[in-house]
């Protein structure tokens, strides 16, 4: 059963997502609250803290690693660039704090494995922050597939694309820096098609192949301004996924089966008003979904797990499957190989 005491979160990394999405979501949730902010920039942390009714402590990364204010939070939410997740998760685990870590969990397979090992060693709960598992439209799509309404799934098609340099007009941003990101379109947004395909099929990939390309000079440091990859699931179900950081903003996921089809479109952006389309035996159903706060749903779910001792669905091993598959795409794209997972 849940207690009356909400889970107290330390937010690590105060970028746009933390300030504009996560903090308001936690403020409106019943099971969680933000009590500590952790930043490389003390002044920023203090000014964000001043705007919050629940934050009591603003600390630097160094102070966090030294255990500052550790009595004031129960769990951490890690929202730094991908290749800067591991050190914060390791410190949190050593302090006995549970972890909600942003996707993709780290920039390399090795570092993602170290993250899982640290959380296991210190017996803390680790969840990777995928928004789609608690999204009502995607959950209904899963119900449709699970009920056999599309027959046996044959194909999944997924796309997510955006003009990142228009959204974040900074050529030096970490998403375009291989060392900080571990990959561009594939790692940052290709992960949505892959992970949602796994969720809808209730299966894990067995092999990948793919192509990547960087065309504009701003993408010189990463191989994948654009990416297209194929993911094979057991029983010959194929997912074909595309992702671009330099194309029109669009997203969808579709499962085609022996008897019909289910599609969520738009699918992956938090501000989308999702629509679910189902076709079966010559009839079509089209359902609109009210926009919900995906981050509130996600924080409430994670907090519920911590308060009840339930294991979260997207644990560290779940996140690792994505990192192995996505890193496999880069390997496959180098020389057109098929990479077995
Ligand atoms: P931002 O660039 O907006 O913020 C990242 C923050 O990390 C910075 O503001 C900074 O915070 C901190 N930071 C620490 N080290 C560095 C560094 N070397 N370079 C730059 N920033 C650093 O990124 P996002 O918030 O967009 O992304 C952060 C993480 O969240 C990523 O893993 C990303 O994939 C994930 N994300 C997930 C989303 C989702 O829908 N689930 C949506 C958006 C992002 P400070 O100044 O406080 O130190």
mmCIF file of C-alpha atoms and ligand atoms in Angstrom:
data_model
loop_
_atom_site.group_PDB
_atom_site.id
_atom_site.type_symbol
_atom_site.label_atom_id
_atom_site.label_comp_id
_atom_site.label_asym_id
_atom_site.label_seq_id
_atom_site.Cartn_x
_atom_site.Cartn_y
_atom_site.Cartn_z
ATOM 1 C CA UNK A 1 0.000 0.000 0.000
ATOM 2 C CA UNK A 2 1.065 3.566 -0.589
ATOM 3 C CA UNK A 3 1.899 5.746 2.384
ATOM 4 C CA UNK A 4 0.949 9.387 2.932
ATOM 5 C CA UNK A 5 4.577 10.458 2.558
ATOM 6 C CA UNK A 6 5.458 11.332 -1.012
ATOM 7 C CA UNK A 7 8.778 10.221 -2.520
ATOM 8 C CA UNK A 8 11.225 13.123 -2.246
ATOM 9 C CA UNK A 9 13.282 13.681 -5.417
ATOM 10 C CA UNK A 10 16.649 15.280 -6.087
ATOM 11 C CA UNK A 11 16.736 16.532 -9.704
ATOM 12 C CA UNK A 12 20.213 16.230 -11.214
ATOM 13 C CA UNK A 13 20.843 18.598 -14.155
ATOM 14 C CA UNK A 14 18.617 21.636 -14.619
ATOM 15 C CA UNK A 15 18.159 21.791 -18.381
ATOM 16 C CA UNK A 16 14.922 22.687 -20.172
ATOM 17 C CA UNK A 17 13.369 19.268 -19.684
ATOM 18 C CA UNK A 18 13.869 19.329 -15.903
ATOM 19 C CA UNK A 19 12.590 22.865 -15.440
ATOM 20 C CA UNK A 20 9.748 22.931 -17.961
ATOM 21 C CA UNK A 21 8.472 19.347 -17.884
ATOM 22 C CA UNK A 22 9.691 17.314 -14.923
ATOM 23 C CA UNK A 23 9.402 19.837 -12.080
ATOM 24 C CA UNK A 24 5.836 20.938 -12.956
ATOM 25 C CA UNK A 25 4.862 17.257 -13.387
ATOM 26 C CA UNK A 26 6.231 16.332 -9.968
ATOM 27 C CA UNK A 27 4.561 19.393 -8.430
ATOM 28 C CA UNK A 28 1.166 18.203 -9.688
ATOM 29 C CA UNK A 29 1.727 14.556 -8.711
ATOM 30 C CA UNK A 30 0.354 13.136 -5.446
ATOM 31 C CA UNK A 31 3.079 10.574 -4.755
ATOM 32 C CA UNK A 32 6.191 12.706 -5.293
ATOM 33 C CA UNK A 33 7.783 16.069 -4.605
ATOM 34 C CA UNK A 34 11.021 17.841 -5.525
ATOM 35 C CA UNK A 35 13.119 18.720 -2.488
ATOM 36 C CA UNK A 36 16.688 19.025 -3.802
ATOM 37 C CA UNK A 37 18.202 20.516 -6.972
ATOM 38 C CA UNK A 38 21.645 19.493 -8.204
ATOM 39 C CA UNK A 39 23.431 21.586 -10.833
ATOM 40 C CA UNK A 40 26.829 22.559 -12.176
ATOM 41 C CA UNK A 41 25.665 26.137 -11.753
ATOM 42 C CA UNK A 42 24.916 27.118 -8.156
ATOM 43 C CA UNK A 43 23.227 30.393 -9.071
ATOM 44 C CA UNK A 44 20.888 28.665 -11.501
ATOM 45 C CA UNK A 45 20.062 26.046 -8.876
ATOM 46 C CA UNK A 46 19.338 28.702 -6.274
ATOM 47 C CA UNK A 47 17.136 30.732 -8.579
ATOM 48 C CA UNK A 48 15.143 27.666 -9.716
ATOM 49 C CA UNK A 49 14.839 26.625 -6.050
ATOM 50 C CA UNK A 50 13.489 30.072 -5.152
ATOM 51 C CA UNK A 51 10.588 29.507 -7.571
ATOM 52 C CA UNK A 52 9.593 26.210 -5.967
ATOM 53 C CA UNK A 53 7.435 25.702 -2.893
ATOM 54 C CA UNK A 54 9.024 22.358 -1.968
ATOM 55 C CA UNK A 55 12.754 22.638 -2.736
ATOM 56 C CA UNK A 56 14.867 23.122 0.405
ATOM 57 C CA UNK A 57 18.352 22.517 -0.955
ATOM 58 C CA UNK A 58 20.319 23.606 -4.017
ATOM 59 C CA UNK A 59 23.688 21.845 -4.275
ATOM 60 C CA UNK A 60 26.509 21.529 -6.820
ATOM 61 C CA UNK A 61 27.580 18.288 -8.521
ATOM 62 C CA UNK A 62 30.642 18.136 -6.269
ATOM 63 C CA UNK A 63 28.548 18.565 -3.139
ATOM 64 C CA UNK A 64 26.121 15.911 -4.388
ATOM 65 C CA UNK A 65 28.983 13.424 -4.810
ATOM 66 C CA UNK A 66 30.065 14.275 -1.239
ATOM 67 C CA UNK A 67 26.596 13.340 0.026
ATOM 68 C CA UNK A 68 25.254 16.882 0.612
ATOM 69 C CA UNK A 69 21.557 17.089 1.622
ATOM 70 C CA UNK A 70 21.249 13.319 1.300
ATOM 71 C CA UNK A 71 18.836 13.220 4.237
ATOM 72 C CA UNK A 72 16.471 15.447 2.237
ATOM 73 C CA UNK A 73 15.705 13.116 -0.702
ATOM 74 C CA UNK A 74 14.751 9.466 -1.270
ATOM 75 C CA UNK A 75 15.367 9.152 -5.010
ATOM 76 C CA UNK A 76 17.197 10.952 -7.795
ATOM 77 C CA UNK A 77 16.101 11.861 -11.319
ATOM 78 C CA UNK A 78 19.159 12.053 -13.609
ATOM 79 C CA UNK A 79 18.709 14.451 -16.554
ATOM 80 C CA UNK A 80 22.239 15.298 -17.700
ATOM 81 C CA UNK A 81 23.658 14.533 -21.189
ATOM 82 C CA UNK A 82 23.700 10.771 -21.858
ATOM 83 C CA UNK A 83 27.413 10.247 -21.185
ATOM 84 C CA UNK A 84 27.065 12.082 -17.831
ATOM 85 C CA UNK A 85 24.417 9.785 -16.308
ATOM 86 C CA UNK A 86 26.645 7.072 -14.821
ATOM 87 C CA UNK A 87 28.592 9.056 -12.169
ATOM 88 C CA UNK A 88 25.369 10.442 -10.682
ATOM 89 C CA UNK A 89 23.695 7.040 -10.646
ATOM 90 C CA UNK A 90 26.762 5.502 -8.985
ATOM 91 C CA UNK A 91 26.780 8.135 -6.239
ATOM 92 C CA UNK A 92 23.025 7.784 -5.738
ATOM 93 C CA UNK A 93 23.379 3.994 -5.433
ATOM 94 C CA UNK A 94 26.211 4.348 -2.908
ATOM 95 C CA UNK A 95 23.972 6.677 -0.890
ATOM 96 C CA UNK A 96 21.160 4.101 -1.027
ATOM 97 C CA UNK A 97 18.905 6.276 -3.207
ATOM 98 C CA UNK A 98 16.604 4.875 -5.883
ATOM 99 C CA UNK A 99 17.099 6.154 -9.418
ATOM 100 C CA UNK A 100 14.956 7.345 -12.311
ATOM 101 C CA UNK A 101 17.455 7.828 -15.148
ATOM 102 C CA UNK A 102 16.637 9.556 -18.437
ATOM 103 C CA UNK A 103 16.799 7.659 -21.717
ATOM 104 C CA UNK A 104 19.061 6.519 -23.311
ATOM 105 C CA UNK A 105 20.491 5.267 -20.029
ATOM 106 C CA UNK A 106 24.128 5.888 -21.021
ATOM 107 C CA UNK A 107 26.316 6.541 -24.063
ATOM 108 C CA UNK A 108 27.964 3.081 -24.295
ATOM 109 C CA UNK A 109 27.036 -0.516 -23.491
ATOM 110 C CA UNK A 110 29.898 -0.739 -21.029
ATOM 111 C CA UNK A 111 28.750 2.303 -19.049
ATOM 112 C CA UNK A 112 25.118 1.132 -19.097
ATOM 113 C CA UNK A 113 26.260 -2.219 -17.693
ATOM 114 C CA UNK A 114 28.219 -0.428 -14.968
ATOM 115 C CA UNK A 115 25.051 1.474 -14.073
ATOM 116 C CA UNK A 116 23.028 -1.725 -13.674
ATOM 117 C CA UNK A 117 25.845 -3.310 -11.636
ATOM 118 C CA UNK A 118 26.066 -0.314 -9.260
ATOM 119 C CA UNK A 119 22.313 -0.363 -8.600
ATOM 120 C CA UNK A 120 22.328 -4.133 -8.046
ATOM 121 C CA UNK A 121 25.328 -3.936 -5.731
ATOM 122 C CA UNK A 122 23.658 -1.356 -3.500
ATOM 123 C CA UNK A 123 20.195 -2.866 -3.890
ATOM 124 C CA UNK A 124 18.501 0.318 -5.121
ATOM 125 C CA UNK A 125 15.702 0.462 -7.695
ATOM 126 C CA UNK A 126 16.654 1.707 -11.162
ATOM 127 C CA UNK A 127 14.064 2.744 -13.748
ATOM 128 C CA UNK A 128 14.805 4.208 -17.180
ATOM 129 C CA UNK A 129 12.511 7.122 -18.011
ATOM 130 C CA UNK A 130 10.468 5.976 -21.014
ATOM 131 C CA UNK A 131 7.276 8.018 -21.359
ATOM 132 C CA UNK A 132 5.373 5.622 -23.622
ATOM 133 C CA UNK A 133 4.750 2.808 -21.108
ATOM 134 C CA UNK A 134 2.342 4.990 -19.111
ATOM 135 C CA UNK A 135 0.864 6.830 -22.130
ATOM 136 C CA UNK A 136 -2.851 5.911 -22.494
ATOM 137 C CA UNK A 137 -2.943 5.849 -26.339
ATOM 138 C CA UNK A 138 0.081 3.543 -26.507
ATOM 139 C CA UNK A 139 -1.308 1.336 -23.735
ATOM 140 C CA UNK A 140 -4.593 0.980 -25.665
ATOM 141 C CA UNK A 141 -2.585 0.076 -28.798
ATOM 142 C CA UNK A 142 -0.908 -2.627 -26.722
ATOM 143 C CA UNK A 143 -4.310 -3.879 -25.516
ATOM 144 C CA UNK A 144 -5.425 -4.128 -29.164
ATOM 145 C CA UNK A 145 -2.327 -6.165 -30.089
ATOM 146 C CA UNK A 146 -2.546 -8.329 -26.928
ATOM 147 C CA UNK A 147 -6.219 -9.099 -27.647
ATOM 148 C CA UNK A 148 -5.231 -10.496 -31.053
ATOM 149 C CA UNK A 149 -7.287 -7.877 -32.881
ATOM 150 C CA UNK A 150 -4.606 -7.392 -35.563
ATOM 151 C CA UNK A 151 -3.883 -11.136 -35.679
ATOM 152 C CA UNK A 152 -0.219 -12.149 -35.467
ATOM 153 C CA UNK A 153 2.036 -9.082 -35.670
ATOM 154 C CA UNK A 154 4.089 -9.118 -38.886
ATOM 155 C CA UNK A 155 5.601 -5.614 -39.132
ATOM 156 C CA UNK A 156 6.144 -2.596 -36.910
ATOM 157 C CA UNK A 157 6.861 0.759 -38.533
ATOM 158 C CA UNK A 158 8.083 3.603 -36.369
ATOM 159 C CA UNK A 159 9.325 7.108 -37.081
ATOM 160 C CA UNK A 160 10.456 10.091 -35.043
ATOM 161 C CA UNK A 161 11.958 13.143 -36.678
ATOM 162 C CA UNK A 162 12.604 16.788 -35.773
ATOM 163 C CA UNK A 163 14.714 19.767 -36.885
ATOM 164 C CA UNK A 164 16.949 19.842 -33.790
ATOM 165 C CA UNK A 165 18.906 22.938 -34.852
ATOM 166 C CA UNK A 166 15.645 24.892 -35.096
ATOM 167 C CA UNK A 167 14.441 23.590 -31.716
ATOM 168 C CA UNK A 168 17.819 24.183 -30.026
ATOM 169 C CA UNK A 169 19.652 26.706 -32.227
ATOM 170 C CA UNK A 170 23.137 25.934 -30.877
ATOM 171 C CA UNK A 171 25.694 24.110 -33.052
ATOM 172 C CA UNK A 172 27.699 23.254 -29.879
ATOM 173 C CA UNK A 173 24.822 21.439 -28.149
ATOM 174 C CA UNK A 174 25.633 18.048 -26.561
ATOM 175 C CA UNK A 175 23.268 16.120 -28.871
ATOM 176 C CA UNK A 176 25.694 16.798 -31.746
ATOM 177 C CA UNK A 177 28.750 15.765 -29.681
ATOM 178 C CA UNK A 178 29.536 12.044 -29.934
ATOM 179 C CA UNK A 179 31.449 11.920 -26.646
ATOM 180 C CA UNK A 180 28.554 13.441 -24.658
ATOM 181 C CA UNK A 181 25.652 11.788 -26.498
ATOM 182 C CA UNK A 182 26.923 8.417 -27.746
ATOM 183 C CA UNK A 183 24.937 9.039 -30.934
ATOM 184 C CA UNK A 184 22.495 11.470 -32.501
ATOM 185 C CA UNK A 185 19.215 10.552 -34.247
ATOM 186 C CA UNK A 186 19.440 6.826 -33.449
ATOM 187 C CA UNK A 187 20.271 7.142 -29.742
ATOM 188 C CA UNK A 188 18.209 10.229 -28.940
ATOM 189 C CA UNK A 189 14.952 9.574 -30.811
ATOM 190 C CA UNK A 190 15.306 6.296 -32.747
ATOM 191 C CA UNK A 191 15.051 4.767 -29.280
ATOM 192 C CA UNK A 192 11.323 5.637 -29.198
ATOM 193 C CA UNK A 193 10.412 3.436 -32.169
ATOM 194 C CA UNK A 194 12.597 0.591 -30.937
ATOM 195 C CA UNK A 195 11.445 0.695 -27.321
ATOM 196 C CA UNK A 196 7.770 1.161 -28.183
ATOM 197 C CA UNK A 197 7.975 -1.744 -30.666
ATOM 198 C CA UNK A 198 9.330 -3.904 -27.823
ATOM 199 C CA UNK A 199 6.497 -2.743 -25.565
ATOM 200 C CA UNK A 200 3.772 -3.391 -28.161
ATOM 201 C CA UNK A 201 5.143 -6.796 -29.186
ATOM 202 C CA UNK A 202 6.185 -7.783 -25.675
ATOM 203 C CA UNK A 203 9.426 -9.075 -27.211
ATOM 204 C CA UNK A 204 13.136 -8.245 -27.371
ATOM 205 C CA UNK A 205 15.193 -7.831 -30.540
ATOM 206 C CA UNK A 206 17.480 -10.592 -31.826
ATOM 207 C CA UNK A 207 19.372 -8.780 -34.638
ATOM 208 C CA UNK A 208 19.721 -5.337 -36.224
ATOM 209 C CA UNK A 209 20.943 -3.773 -39.442
ATOM 210 C CA UNK A 210 20.809 -0.198 -40.644
ATOM 211 C CA UNK A 211 22.059 2.874 -42.447
ATOM 212 C CA UNK A 212 23.099 6.241 -41.027
ATOM 213 C CA UNK A 213 24.181 9.491 -42.643
ATOM 214 C CA UNK A 214 25.315 12.947 -41.588
ATOM 215 C CA UNK A 215 25.048 15.544 -44.325
ATOM 216 C CA UNK A 216 25.143 19.021 -42.796
ATOM 217 C CA UNK A 217 28.468 20.256 -41.327
ATOM 218 C CA UNK A 218 26.851 20.767 -37.894
ATOM 219 C CA UNK A 219 26.530 16.965 -37.719
ATOM 220 C CA UNK A 220 30.224 16.301 -38.488
ATOM 221 C CA UNK A 221 30.933 14.801 -35.069
ATOM 222 C CA UNK A 222 28.110 12.243 -35.192
ATOM 223 C CA UNK A 223 27.377 9.651 -37.893
ATOM 224 C CA UNK A 224 23.600 9.906 -37.729
ATOM 225 C CA UNK A 225 21.843 13.120 -38.626
ATOM 226 C CA UNK A 226 19.464 10.604 -40.291
ATOM 227 C CA UNK A 227 19.053 6.887 -39.564
ATOM 228 C CA UNK A 228 16.995 3.963 -40.855
ATOM 229 C CA UNK A 229 17.275 0.596 -39.163
ATOM 230 C CA UNK A 230 15.630 -2.790 -39.124
ATOM 231 C CA UNK A 231 15.124 -4.749 -35.929
ATOM 232 C CA UNK A 232 14.299 -8.464 -36.067
ATOM 233 C CA UNK A 233 12.199 -9.923 -33.283
ATOM 234 C CA UNK A 234 11.718 -13.647 -32.632
ATOM 235 C CA UNK A 235 9.224 -15.445 -34.903
ATOM 236 C CA UNK A 236 10.116 -13.271 -37.924
ATOM 237 C CA UNK A 237 8.425 -10.085 -36.794
ATOM 238 C CA UNK A 238 10.330 -7.149 -38.308
ATOM 239 C CA UNK A 239 10.431 -3.547 -37.120
ATOM 240 C CA UNK A 240 11.531 -0.848 -39.546
ATOM 241 C CA UNK A 241 12.472 2.359 -37.758
ATOM 242 C CA UNK A 242 13.495 5.799 -39.011
ATOM 243 C CA UNK A 243 14.816 8.788 -37.088
ATOM 244 C CA UNK A 244 16.141 12.176 -38.107
ATOM 245 C CA UNK A 245 17.436 15.233 -36.266
ATOM 246 C CA UNK A 246 17.067 17.291 -39.411
ATOM 247 C CA UNK A 247 13.638 16.634 -40.893
ATOM 248 C CA UNK A 248 10.094 17.846 -40.311
ATOM 249 C CA UNK A 249 8.659 17.102 -36.880
ATOM 250 C CA UNK A 250 6.693 13.870 -37.188
ATOM 251 C CA UNK A 251 6.150 10.642 -35.279
ATOM 252 C CA UNK A 252 4.127 7.462 -35.525
ATOM 253 C CA UNK A 253 4.168 3.790 -34.632
ATOM 254 C CA UNK A 254 2.160 1.129 -36.429
ATOM 255 C CA UNK A 255 1.744 -2.620 -35.990
ATOM 256 C CA UNK A 256 0.526 -4.520 -39.051
ATOM 257 C CA UNK A 257 -0.666 -8.054 -38.411
ATOM 258 C CA UNK A 258 -2.234 -10.946 -40.270
ATOM 259 C CA UNK A 259 -5.762 -9.614 -39.532
ATOM 260 C CA UNK A 260 -5.461 -5.866 -39.223
ATOM 261 C CA UNK A 261 -3.489 -2.846 -38.186
ATOM 262 C CA UNK A 262 -3.132 -0.497 -35.222
ATOM 263 C CA UNK A 263 -1.394 2.877 -35.410
ATOM 264 C CA UNK A 264 -0.693 5.721 -32.997
ATOM 265 C CA UNK A 265 -0.085 8.982 -34.829
ATOM 266 C CA UNK A 266 1.214 11.370 -33.739
ATOM 267 C CA UNK A 267 2.979 9.199 -31.219
ATOM 268 C CA UNK A 268 6.093 10.354 -29.409
ATOM 269 C CA UNK A 269 6.171 14.079 -28.582
ATOM 270 C CA UNK A 270 4.826 14.998 -25.146
ATOM 271 C CA UNK A 271 2.657 17.801 -26.533
ATOM 272 C CA UNK A 272 0.981 15.619 -29.173
ATOM 273 C CA UNK A 273 -2.764 14.978 -29.115
ATOM 274 C CA UNK A 274 -2.501 11.302 -29.867
ATOM 275 C CA UNK A 275 -4.862 9.435 -32.184
ATOM 276 C CA UNK A 276 -5.310 5.702 -32.288
ATOM 277 C CA UNK A 277 -6.388 4.104 -35.578
ATOM 278 C CA UNK A 278 -7.475 0.482 -35.706
ATOM 279 C CA UNK A 279 -8.402 -1.435 -38.885
ATOM 280 C CA UNK A 280 -9.811 -4.932 -38.881
ATOM 281 C CA UNK A 281 -11.966 -6.850 -41.340
ATOM 282 C CA UNK A 282 -12.891 -3.799 -43.453
ATOM 283 C CA UNK A 283 -13.843 -1.537 -40.548
ATOM 284 C CA UNK A 284 -11.846 1.382 -39.211
ATOM 285 C CA UNK A 285 -11.941 2.915 -35.771
ATOM 286 C CA UNK A 286 -10.338 6.258 -34.992
ATOM 287 C CA UNK A 287 -10.008 7.410 -31.367
ATOM 288 C CA UNK A 288 -8.637 10.717 -30.094
ATOM 289 C CA UNK A 289 -6.942 10.858 -26.723
ATOM 290 C CA UNK A 290 -7.029 13.715 -24.323
ATOM 291 C CA UNK A 291 -3.569 15.061 -23.718
ATOM 292 C CA UNK A 292 -2.270 13.920 -20.345
ATOM 293 C CA UNK A 293 0.896 15.003 -18.559
ATOM 294 C CA UNK A 294 3.209 12.138 -19.511
ATOM 295 C CA UNK A 295 5.880 13.099 -17.018
ATOM 296 C CA UNK A 296 3.340 13.201 -14.195
ATOM 297 C CA UNK A 297 2.171 9.688 -15.161
ATOM 298 C CA UNK A 298 5.769 8.482 -15.260
ATOM 299 C CA UNK A 299 6.769 10.005 -11.898
ATOM 300 C CA UNK A 300 3.565 8.747 -10.272
ATOM 301 C CA UNK A 301 4.216 5.235 -11.604
ATOM 302 C CA UNK A 302 7.856 5.211 -10.439
ATOM 303 C CA UNK A 303 6.871 6.616 -7.016
ATOM 304 C CA UNK A 304 4.089 4.032 -6.734
ATOM 305 C CA UNK A 305 6.677 1.312 -7.379
ATOM 306 C CA UNK A 306 8.988 2.693 -4.681
ATOM 307 C CA UNK A 307 6.176 3.080 -2.152
ATOM 308 C CA UNK A 308 4.751 -0.406 -2.738
ATOM 309 C CA UNK A 309 7.948 -2.354 -3.461
ATOM 310 C CA UNK A 310 6.720 -3.257 -6.955
ATOM 311 C CA UNK A 311 9.498 -3.663 -9.563
ATOM 312 C CA UNK A 312 9.244 -1.055 -12.344
ATOM 313 C CA UNK A 313 8.652 -2.372 -15.864
ATOM 314 C CA UNK A 314 11.561 -0.441 -17.433
ATOM 315 C CA UNK A 315 14.349 -1.582 -15.105
ATOM 316 C CA UNK A 316 18.076 -1.428 -15.856
ATOM 317 C CA UNK A 317 18.115 -4.713 -17.789
ATOM 318 C CA UNK A 318 15.228 -3.419 -19.918
ATOM 319 C CA UNK A 319 17.173 -0.226 -20.708
ATOM 320 C CA UNK A 320 20.322 -2.216 -21.509
ATOM 321 C CA UNK A 321 18.520 -4.120 -24.273
ATOM 322 C CA UNK A 322 17.942 -0.806 -26.080
ATOM 323 C CA UNK A 323 21.554 0.347 -25.700
ATOM 324 C CA UNK A 324 22.870 -2.960 -27.060
ATOM 325 C CA UNK A 325 20.489 -2.821 -30.034
ATOM 326 C CA UNK A 326 21.125 0.871 -30.836
ATOM 327 C CA UNK A 327 24.893 0.456 -30.572
ATOM 328 C CA UNK A 328 24.424 -2.549 -32.855
ATOM 329 C CA UNK A 329 22.834 -0.227 -35.437
ATOM 330 C CA UNK A 330 25.979 1.959 -35.548
ATOM 331 C CA UNK A 331 28.136 -1.151 -35.907
ATOM 332 C CA UNK A 332 25.900 -2.557 -38.636
ATOM 333 C CA UNK A 333 25.851 0.766 -40.490
ATOM 334 C CA UNK A 334 29.660 0.906 -40.667
ATOM 335 C CA UNK A 335 29.908 -1.834 -43.270
ATOM 336 C CA UNK A 336 26.396 -3.035 -43.987
ATOM 337 C CA UNK A 337 26.655 -5.993 -41.628
ATOM 338 C CA UNK A 338 23.855 -7.768 -39.782
ATOM 339 C CA UNK A 339 24.531 -7.596 -36.027
ATOM 340 C CA UNK A 340 23.276 -10.473 -33.878
ATOM 341 C CA UNK A 341 22.325 -9.393 -30.359
HETATM 342 P P1 LIG B 1 19.777 20.107 -21.754
HETATM 343 O O1 LIG B 1 20.993 20.419 -22.559
HETATM 344 O O2 LIG B 1 18.597 21.004 -21.851
HETATM 345 O O3 LIG B 1 20.163 20.004 -20.215
HETATM 346 C C1 LIG B 1 21.156 19.167 -19.759
HETATM 347 C C2 LIG B 1 21.657 19.695 -18.414
HETATM 348 O O4 LIG B 1 22.657 18.793 -17.951
HETATM 349 C C3 LIG B 1 22.332 21.048 -18.509
HETATM 350 O O5 LIG B 1 21.419 22.107 -18.387
HETATM 351 C C4 LIG B 1 23.285 20.995 -17.344
HETATM 352 O O6 LIG B 1 22.565 21.330 -16.169
HETATM 353 C C5 LIG B 1 23.622 19.520 -17.198
HETATM 354 N N1 LIG B 1 24.967 19.162 -17.683
HETATM 355 C C6 LIG B 1 25.909 18.487 -16.983
HETATM 356 N N2 LIG B 1 27.017 18.312 -17.692
HETATM 357 C C7 LIG B 1 26.805 18.886 -18.893
HETATM 358 C C8 LIG B 1 27.591 19.041 -20.060
HETATM 359 N N3 LIG B 1 28.843 18.566 -20.134
HETATM 360 N N4 LIG B 1 27.050 19.682 -21.116
HETATM 361 C C9 LIG B 1 25.805 20.161 -21.080
HETATM 362 N N5 LIG B 1 25.008 20.047 -19.977
HETATM 363 C C10 LIG B 1 25.494 19.420 -18.895
HETATM 364 O O7 LIG B 1 19.420 18.589 -22.121
HETATM 365 P P2 LIG B 1 18.033 17.863 -21.966
HETATM 366 O O8 LIG B 1 17.388 18.255 -20.696
HETATM 367 O O9 LIG B 1 17.284 18.026 -23.227
HETATM 368 O O10 LIG B 1 18.504 16.324 -21.881
HETATM 369 C C11 LIG B 1 19.068 15.759 -20.705
HETATM 370 C C12 LIG B 1 18.766 14.239 -20.670
HETATM 371 O O11 LIG B 1 17.372 14.042 -20.671
HETATM 372 C C13 LIG B 1 19.294 13.452 -21.858
HETATM 373 O O12 LIG B 1 19.694 12.166 -21.442
HETATM 374 C C14 LIG B 1 18.094 13.366 -22.790
HETATM 375 O O13 LIG B 1 18.155 12.250 -23.654
HETATM 376 C C15 LIG B 1 16.971 13.251 -21.789
HETATM 377 N N6 LIG B 1 15.701 13.797 -22.292
HETATM 378 C C16 LIG B 1 14.608 12.982 -22.292
HETATM 379 C C17 LIG B 1 13.407 13.438 -22.746
HETATM 380 C C18 LIG B 1 12.223 12.539 -22.699
HETATM 381 O O14 LIG B 1 11.234 12.822 -23.361
HETATM 382 N N7 LIG B 1 12.242 11.473 -21.928
HETATM 383 C C19 LIG B 1 13.252 14.791 -23.298
HETATM 384 C C20 LIG B 1 14.452 15.595 -23.198
HETATM 385 C C21 LIG B 1 15.626 15.094 -22.736
HETATM 386 P P3 LIG B 1 23.154 22.319 -15.056
HETATM 387 O O15 LIG B 1 23.427 23.622 -15.766
HETATM 388 O O16 LIG B 1 22.091 22.380 -14.051
HETATM 389 O O17 LIG B 1 24.428 21.678 -14.564
#
